[in-house]
Amino acid sequence: MNTLNREQCEIAIAEWTNCCNNYQAIKNLIPTNYVFNFDADEVDWMKKLNKNTDFCTQIGIYEDKLVAILYPMDERGRKIPSDNYAYSSLNELDRDLRLVETEEYTIVKNAILSKDLQKIDGNADMYFPVSGKPMLDQDKAVTAIESWRNDGMSWFFRECDEFDGNRIFKRFYVPSRDLIPSKPGLTNIICSFGLKFSEVYQRVLPTLIFISFYQDLQNTGSIEKISNTYDWSEPCPPICKYM
């Protein structure tokens, strides 16, 4: 498990905050086809400590790389103290990214994003009806990821040029259920940036999309909906609902 101690976390967070008004530095730090990758041990660590319906993913810079630091929260939304916190560095995918969703009722949908986050394949097969709790619609997830890949740097340029970087995210609040496996055999969770229009704020906001991977991800005839794409994460700023 990759961890940072408290002092390393504070330094990493401060470096990102200081970088947010520097478009060129951001451009060098964030290739828009790169992702975070959390292994099963890091996911288990967060699940055991977190007491809130959300958890915090804090953005920082460590060893000249953008990092996502996992912070468990208590019932009131305060970060739970720990000697070390799990983190992942932003890196290039080492393989194509397959998104799978068994759509409610009849259709099993598959989509493949290439290592640089371009859609390269998609298909749909019919199976027996299934049902279960709603999850993030796969098409919306793919659209958000592709939007980030194509327009992420334009978003950063505008934020730096017009708002001096003050509106750029410092952290994200993520639904805790994103860490709950839908089946046994979780190996890792890929976390990708996305761009999504907010009706409330009437502007495009970044989001994090968590995609889980298993040793055997396929339609097994389960009566529950099977998906490896989950819910929208909320960037702070502007959505700073916890202290």
mmCIF file of C-alpha atoms in Angstrom:
data_model
loop_
_atom_site.group_PDB
_atom_site.id
_atom_site.type_symbol
_atom_site.label_atom_id
_atom_site.label_comp_id
_atom_site.label_asym_id
_atom_site.label_seq_id
_atom_site.Cartn_x
_atom_site.Cartn_y
_atom_site.Cartn_z
ATOM 1 C CA MET A 1 0.000 0.000 0.000
ATOM 2 C CA ASN A 2 1.337 3.429 -0.971
ATOM 3 C CA THR A 3 1.161 5.857 1.966
ATOM 4 C CA LEU A 4 2.200 9.364 2.949
ATOM 5 C CA ASN A 5 2.671 10.499 6.541
ATOM 6 C CA ARG A 6 0.871 13.588 7.849
ATOM 7 C CA GLU A 7 3.733 15.972 7.123
ATOM 8 C CA GLN A 8 4.148 14.653 3.584
ATOM 9 C CA CYS A 9 0.401 15.053 3.020
ATOM 10 C CA GLU A 10 0.409 18.651 4.229
ATOM 11 C CA ILE A 11 3.362 19.540 1.994
ATOM 12 C CA ALA A 12 1.787 17.805 -1.021
ATOM 13 C CA ILE A 13 -1.531 19.631 -0.502
ATOM 14 C CA ALA A 14 0.202 23.000 -0.114
ATOM 15 C CA GLU A 15 2.176 22.455 -3.316
ATOM 16 C CA TRP A 16 -1.001 21.831 -5.303
ATOM 17 C CA THR A 17 -2.674 24.905 -3.806
ATOM 18 C CA ASN A 18 0.337 27.037 -4.750
ATOM 19 C CA CYS A 19 0.302 25.593 -8.277
ATOM 20 C CA CYS A 20 -3.349 26.280 -9.080
ATOM 21 C CA ASN A 21 -2.777 29.699 -10.675
ATOM 22 C CA ASN A 22 0.032 28.440 -12.934
ATOM 23 C CA TYR A 23 -1.419 26.983 -16.123
ATOM 24 C CA GLN A 24 1.914 25.805 -17.535
ATOM 25 C CA ALA A 25 2.763 23.941 -14.345
ATOM 26 C CA ILE A 26 -0.677 22.297 -14.345
ATOM 27 C CA LYS A 27 -0.277 21.316 -18.003
ATOM 28 C CA ASN A 28 2.997 19.572 -17.180
ATOM 29 C CA LEU A 29 1.487 17.813 -14.163
ATOM 30 C CA ILE A 30 -1.778 16.566 -15.652
ATOM 31 C CA PRO A 31 -1.807 14.714 -18.966
ATOM 32 C CA THR A 32 -5.541 14.373 -19.492
ATOM 33 C CA ASN A 33 -5.247 10.696 -20.461
ATOM 34 C CA TYR A 34 -3.652 9.730 -17.107
ATOM 35 C CA VAL A 35 -5.501 8.145 -14.169
ATOM 36 C CA PHE A 36 -5.097 7.190 -10.515
ATOM 37 C CA ASN A 37 -4.961 3.496 -9.598
ATOM 38 C CA PHE A 38 -5.849 2.288 -6.085
ATOM 39 C CA ASP A 39 -5.147 -1.348 -5.245
ATOM 40 C CA ALA A 40 -7.373 -3.562 -3.101
ATOM 41 C CA ASP A 41 -5.306 -2.955 0.074
ATOM 42 C CA GLU A 42 -5.727 0.820 -0.226
ATOM 43 C CA VAL A 43 -9.474 0.418 -0.799
ATOM 44 C CA ASP A 44 -9.791 -1.898 2.234
ATOM 45 C CA TRP A 45 -7.856 0.581 4.395
ATOM 46 C CA MET A 46 -10.278 3.368 3.523
ATOM 47 C CA LYS A 47 -13.370 1.216 4.016
ATOM 48 C CA LYS A 48 -12.275 0.153 7.511
ATOM 49 C CA LEU A 49 -11.618 3.707 8.742
ATOM 50 C CA ASN A 50 -14.300 5.770 7.024
ATOM 51 C CA LYS A 51 -17.470 6.560 9.048
ATOM 52 C CA ASN A 52 -19.246 8.894 6.625
ATOM 53 C CA THR A 53 -21.494 8.434 3.613
ATOM 54 C CA ASP A 54 -18.690 10.220 1.696
ATOM 55 C CA PHE A 55 -14.911 10.118 1.861
ATOM 56 C CA CYS A 56 -12.412 12.786 0.856
ATOM 57 C CA THR A 57 -9.951 12.530 -2.023
ATOM 58 C CA GLN A 58 -7.441 15.319 -1.486
ATOM 59 C CA ILE A 59 -5.300 16.484 -4.407
ATOM 60 C CA GLY A 60 -1.600 17.156 -3.904
ATOM 61 C CA ILE A 61 1.822 17.056 -5.530
ATOM 62 C CA TYR A 62 4.411 14.513 -4.368
ATOM 63 C CA GLU A 63 7.733 13.804 -6.057
ATOM 64 C CA ASP A 64 6.708 16.082 -8.953
ATOM 65 C CA LYS A 65 3.545 14.077 -9.654
ATOM 66 C CA LEU A 66 -0.104 14.852 -9.033
ATOM 67 C CA VAL A 67 -1.434 12.591 -6.288
ATOM 68 C CA ALA A 68 -4.859 11.699 -4.924
ATOM 69 C CA ILE A 69 -4.755 11.162 -1.149
ATOM 70 C CA LEU A 70 -7.550 9.173 0.496
ATOM 71 C CA TYR A 71 -8.875 10.743 3.703
ATOM 72 C CA PRO A 72 -11.457 8.835 5.786
ATOM 73 C CA MET A 73 -14.059 11.065 7.476
ATOM 74 C CA ASP A 74 -16.141 10.793 10.632
ATOM 75 C CA GLU A 75 -19.922 11.214 10.843
ATOM 76 C CA ARG A 76 -19.597 15.024 10.879
ATOM 77 C CA GLY A 77 -17.351 15.162 7.828
ATOM 78 C CA ARG A 78 -14.081 15.740 9.681
ATOM 79 C CA LYS A 79 -10.931 13.974 8.525
ATOM 80 C CA ILE A 80 -10.075 11.035 10.776
ATOM 81 C CA PRO A 81 -6.486 11.337 12.090
ATOM 82 C CA SER A 82 -4.044 8.661 10.976
ATOM 83 C CA ASP A 83 -0.270 8.326 10.981
ATOM 84 C CA ASN A 84 -0.316 7.492 7.278
ATOM 85 C CA TYR A 85 -2.766 7.980 4.405
ATOM 86 C CA ALA A 86 -3.135 5.909 1.245
ATOM 87 C CA TYR A 87 -2.472 7.707 -2.030
ATOM 88 C CA SER A 88 -2.020 7.138 -5.755
ATOM 89 C CA SER A 89 0.012 9.071 -8.298
ATOM 90 C CA LEU A 90 -1.419 10.139 -11.646
ATOM 91 C CA ASN A 91 -0.015 7.753 -14.265
ATOM 92 C CA GLU A 92 -0.645 6.441 -17.754
ATOM 93 C CA LEU A 93 -2.824 3.357 -18.104
ATOM 94 C CA ASP A 94 -0.905 0.171 -18.817
ATOM 95 C CA ARG A 95 -3.810 -1.393 -20.728
ATOM 96 C CA ASP A 96 -7.136 -0.528 -22.321
ATOM 97 C CA LEU A 97 -9.906 0.330 -19.887
ATOM 98 C CA ARG A 98 -13.046 -1.774 -20.195
ATOM 99 C CA LEU A 99 -16.260 -0.321 -18.764
ATOM 100 C CA VAL A 100 -19.002 -2.877 -18.173
ATOM 101 C CA GLU A 101 -22.598 -2.269 -17.203
ATOM 102 C CA THR A 102 -25.496 -4.680 -17.079
ATOM 103 C CA GLU A 103 -28.261 -2.246 -17.901
ATOM 104 C CA GLU A 104 -31.499 -2.656 -15.975
ATOM 105 C CA TYR A 105 -33.863 -5.206 -17.545
ATOM 106 C CA THR A 106 -32.279 -6.594 -20.690
ATOM 107 C CA ILE A 107 -29.041 -5.244 -22.109
ATOM 108 C CA VAL A 108 -25.412 -5.975 -21.205
ATOM 109 C CA LYS A 109 -23.306 -3.087 -22.498
ATOM 110 C CA ASN A 110 -19.542 -3.042 -22.965
ATOM 111 C CA ALA A 111 -17.305 -0.109 -23.826
ATOM 112 C CA ILE A 112 -13.543 0.028 -24.191
ATOM 113 C CA LEU A 113 -11.420 3.149 -23.718
ATOM 114 C CA SER A 114 -7.877 3.008 -25.063
ATOM 115 C CA LYS A 115 -4.878 3.718 -22.850
ATOM 116 C CA ASP A 116 -5.132 7.386 -23.820
ATOM 117 C CA LEU A 117 -8.849 7.422 -22.957
ATOM 118 C CA GLN A 118 -10.411 7.316 -26.405
ATOM 119 C CA LYS A 119 -13.451 5.153 -27.066
ATOM 120 C CA ILE A 120 -12.357 2.330 -29.368
ATOM 121 C CA ASP A 121 -15.080 -0.284 -29.076
ATOM 122 C CA GLY A 122 -18.597 -0.867 -27.830
ATOM 123 C CA ASN A 123 -21.224 -3.552 -28.085
ATOM 124 C CA ALA A 124 -24.469 -4.723 -26.508
ATOM 125 C CA ASP A 125 -25.815 -8.235 -25.903
ATOM 126 C CA MET A 126 -29.222 -9.307 -24.668
ATOM 127 C CA TYR A 127 -29.578 -11.315 -21.435
ATOM 128 C CA PHE A 128 -32.350 -12.226 -19.032
ATOM 129 C CA PRO A 129 -33.858 -9.323 -17.057
ATOM 130 C CA VAL A 130 -31.932 -8.077 -14.049
ATOM 131 C CA SER A 131 -32.674 -5.379 -11.518
ATOM 132 C CA GLY A 132 -30.966 -3.542 -8.695
ATOM 133 C CA LYS A 133 -29.910 -0.159 -7.355
ATOM 134 C CA PRO A 134 -29.117 2.542 -9.946
ATOM 135 C CA MET A 135 -25.484 3.361 -10.653
ATOM 136 C CA LEU A 136 -23.731 5.881 -12.863
ATOM 137 C CA ASP A 137 -24.892 5.453 -16.446
ATOM 138 C CA GLN A 138 -22.024 4.108 -18.513
ATOM 139 C CA ASP A 139 -22.619 6.392 -21.486
ATOM 140 C CA LYS A 140 -22.469 9.440 -19.222
ATOM 141 C CA ALA A 141 -19.248 8.162 -17.645
ATOM 142 C CA VAL A 142 -17.613 7.657 -21.036
ATOM 143 C CA THR A 143 -18.778 11.112 -22.185
ATOM 144 C CA ALA A 144 -17.389 12.762 -19.031
ATOM 145 C CA ILE A 145 -14.017 11.002 -19.379
ATOM 146 C CA GLU A 146 -13.738 11.861 -23.064
ATOM 147 C CA SER A 147 -14.714 15.458 -22.319
ATOM 148 C CA TRP A 148 -11.890 15.654 -19.771
ATOM 149 C CA ARG A 149 -9.415 14.181 -22.244
ATOM 150 C CA ASN A 150 -10.421 16.634 -24.991
ATOM 151 C CA ASP A 151 -11.227 19.784 -23.004
ATOM 152 C CA GLY A 152 -9.536 19.414 -19.608
ATOM 153 C CA MET A 153 -6.644 21.732 -20.470
ATOM 154 C CA SER A 154 -9.027 24.331 -21.901
ATOM 155 C CA TRP A 155 -10.928 24.202 -18.603
ATOM 156 C CA PHE A 156 -7.707 24.757 -16.634
ATOM 157 C CA PHE A 157 -6.606 27.606 -18.934
ATOM 158 C CA ARG A 158 -9.857 29.491 -18.415
ATOM 159 C CA GLU A 159 -9.746 28.962 -14.656
ATOM 160 C CA CYS A 160 -6.168 30.235 -14.473
ATOM 161 C CA ASP A 161 -6.648 33.086 -16.947
ATOM 162 C CA GLU A 162 -9.981 34.451 -15.712
ATOM 163 C CA PHE A 163 -10.118 33.402 -12.055
ATOM 164 C CA ASP A 164 -6.438 33.120 -11.064
ATOM 165 C CA GLY A 165 -6.960 29.435 -10.233
ATOM 166 C CA ASN A 166 -9.169 30.187 -7.238
ATOM 167 C CA ARG A 167 -11.997 27.956 -8.514
ATOM 168 C CA ILE A 168 -9.781 24.932 -9.265
ATOM 169 C CA PHE A 169 -10.537 21.883 -7.138
ATOM 170 C CA LYS A 170 -8.474 21.144 -4.031
ATOM 171 C CA ARG A 171 -10.336 17.964 -3.072
ATOM 172 C CA PHE A 172 -13.304 15.817 -4.029
ATOM 173 C CA TYR A 173 -16.034 14.318 -1.878
ATOM 174 C CA VAL A 174 -16.829 10.834 -3.117
ATOM 175 C CA PRO A 175 -19.788 8.586 -2.170
ATOM 176 C CA SER A 176 -18.486 5.816 0.114
ATOM 177 C CA ARG A 177 -20.468 3.215 -1.804
ATOM 178 C CA ASP A 178 -17.986 3.687 -4.648
ATOM 179 C CA LEU A 179 -15.601 1.562 -2.560
ATOM 180 C CA ILE A 180 -18.075 -1.257 -1.929
ATOM 181 C CA PRO A 181 -17.421 -4.174 -4.313
ATOM 182 C CA SER A 182 -20.476 -5.472 -6.160
ATOM 183 C CA LYS A 183 -18.954 -8.973 -6.206
ATOM 184 C CA PRO A 184 -15.932 -10.865 -4.747
ATOM 185 C CA GLY A 185 -12.463 -10.606 -6.223
ATOM 186 C CA LEU A 186 -11.826 -6.842 -6.335
ATOM 187 C CA THR A 187 -8.285 -6.245 -7.607
ATOM 188 C CA ASN A 188 -8.089 -2.461 -7.989
ATOM 189 C CA ILE A 189 -10.036 0.727 -8.632
ATOM 190 C CA ILE A 190 -9.104 3.090 -11.455
ATOM 191 C CA CYS A 191 -9.988 6.725 -10.794
ATOM 192 C CA SER A 192 -10.326 9.018 -13.804
ATOM 193 C CA PHE A 193 -11.070 12.707 -14.031
ATOM 194 C CA GLY A 194 -14.169 13.739 -15.964
ATOM 195 C CA LEU A 195 -15.987 16.933 -16.916
ATOM 196 C CA LYS A 196 -19.702 17.294 -16.258
ATOM 197 C CA PHE A 197 -22.097 20.230 -16.573
ATOM 198 C CA SER A 198 -23.684 21.292 -13.283
ATOM 199 C CA GLU A 199 -27.236 22.596 -13.480
ATOM 200 C CA VAL A 200 -26.859 24.132 -10.011
ATOM 201 C CA TYR A 201 -23.684 26.112 -10.783
ATOM 202 C CA GLN A 202 -24.470 26.537 -14.495
ATOM 203 C CA ARG A 203 -20.941 25.662 -15.534
ATOM 204 C CA VAL A 204 -18.776 22.666 -16.303
ATOM 205 C CA LEU A 205 -17.185 21.091 -13.226
ATOM 206 C CA PRO A 206 -14.562 18.359 -12.892
ATOM 207 C CA THR A 207 -15.487 15.070 -11.264
ATOM 208 C CA LEU A 208 -13.732 11.855 -10.317
ATOM 209 C CA ILE A 209 -15.103 8.594 -11.710
ATOM 210 C CA PHE A 210 -14.205 5.427 -9.795
ATOM 211 C CA ILE A 211 -14.139 2.227 -11.864
ATOM 212 C CA SER A 212 -13.692 -1.107 -10.096
ATOM 213 C CA PHE A 213 -11.975 -4.158 -11.551
ATOM 214 C CA TYR A 214 -12.366 -7.802 -10.586
ATOM 215 C CA GLN A 215 -10.616 -11.064 -11.325
ATOM 216 C CA ASP A 216 -13.696 -12.152 -13.310
ATOM 217 C CA LEU A 217 -16.044 -9.352 -14.439
ATOM 218 C CA GLN A 218 -18.853 -10.747 -16.555
ATOM 219 C CA ASN A 219 -22.581 -11.365 -16.583
ATOM 220 C CA THR A 220 -23.164 -14.253 -14.166
ATOM 221 C CA GLY A 221 -26.945 -14.291 -14.156
ATOM 222 C CA SER A 222 -27.054 -12.376 -10.875
ATOM 223 C CA ILE A 223 -30.337 -10.700 -9.996
ATOM 224 C CA GLU A 224 -28.417 -7.568 -9.028
ATOM 225 C CA LYS A 225 -27.211 -4.955 -11.456
ATOM 226 C CA ILE A 226 -23.516 -5.424 -12.223
ATOM 227 C CA SER A 227 -21.431 -2.386 -13.080
ATOM 228 C CA ASN A 228 -17.899 -1.160 -12.630
ATOM 229 C CA THR A 229 -18.734 2.555 -12.977
ATOM 230 C CA TYR A 230 -20.179 4.430 -10.035
ATOM 231 C CA ASP A 231 -21.457 7.791 -8.785
ATOM 232 C CA TRP A 232 -20.386 11.390 -9.392
ATOM 233 C CA SER A 233 -17.814 12.916 -7.054
ATOM 234 C CA GLU A 234 -18.170 16.545 -5.948
ATOM 235 C CA PRO A 235 -15.264 18.991 -6.364
ATOM 236 C CA CYS A 236 -14.342 21.470 -3.637
ATOM 237 C CA PRO A 237 -14.441 24.275 -4.586
ATOM 238 C CA PRO A 238 -17.244 24.938 -5.279
ATOM 239 C CA ILE A 239 -19.025 22.119 -3.384
ATOM 240 C CA CYS A 240 -17.332 22.390 0.021
ATOM 241 C CA LYS A 241 -19.985 20.786 2.222
ATOM 242 C CA TYR A 242 -17.554 19.580 4.906
ATOM 243 C CA MET A 243 -14.977 21.407 6.954
#
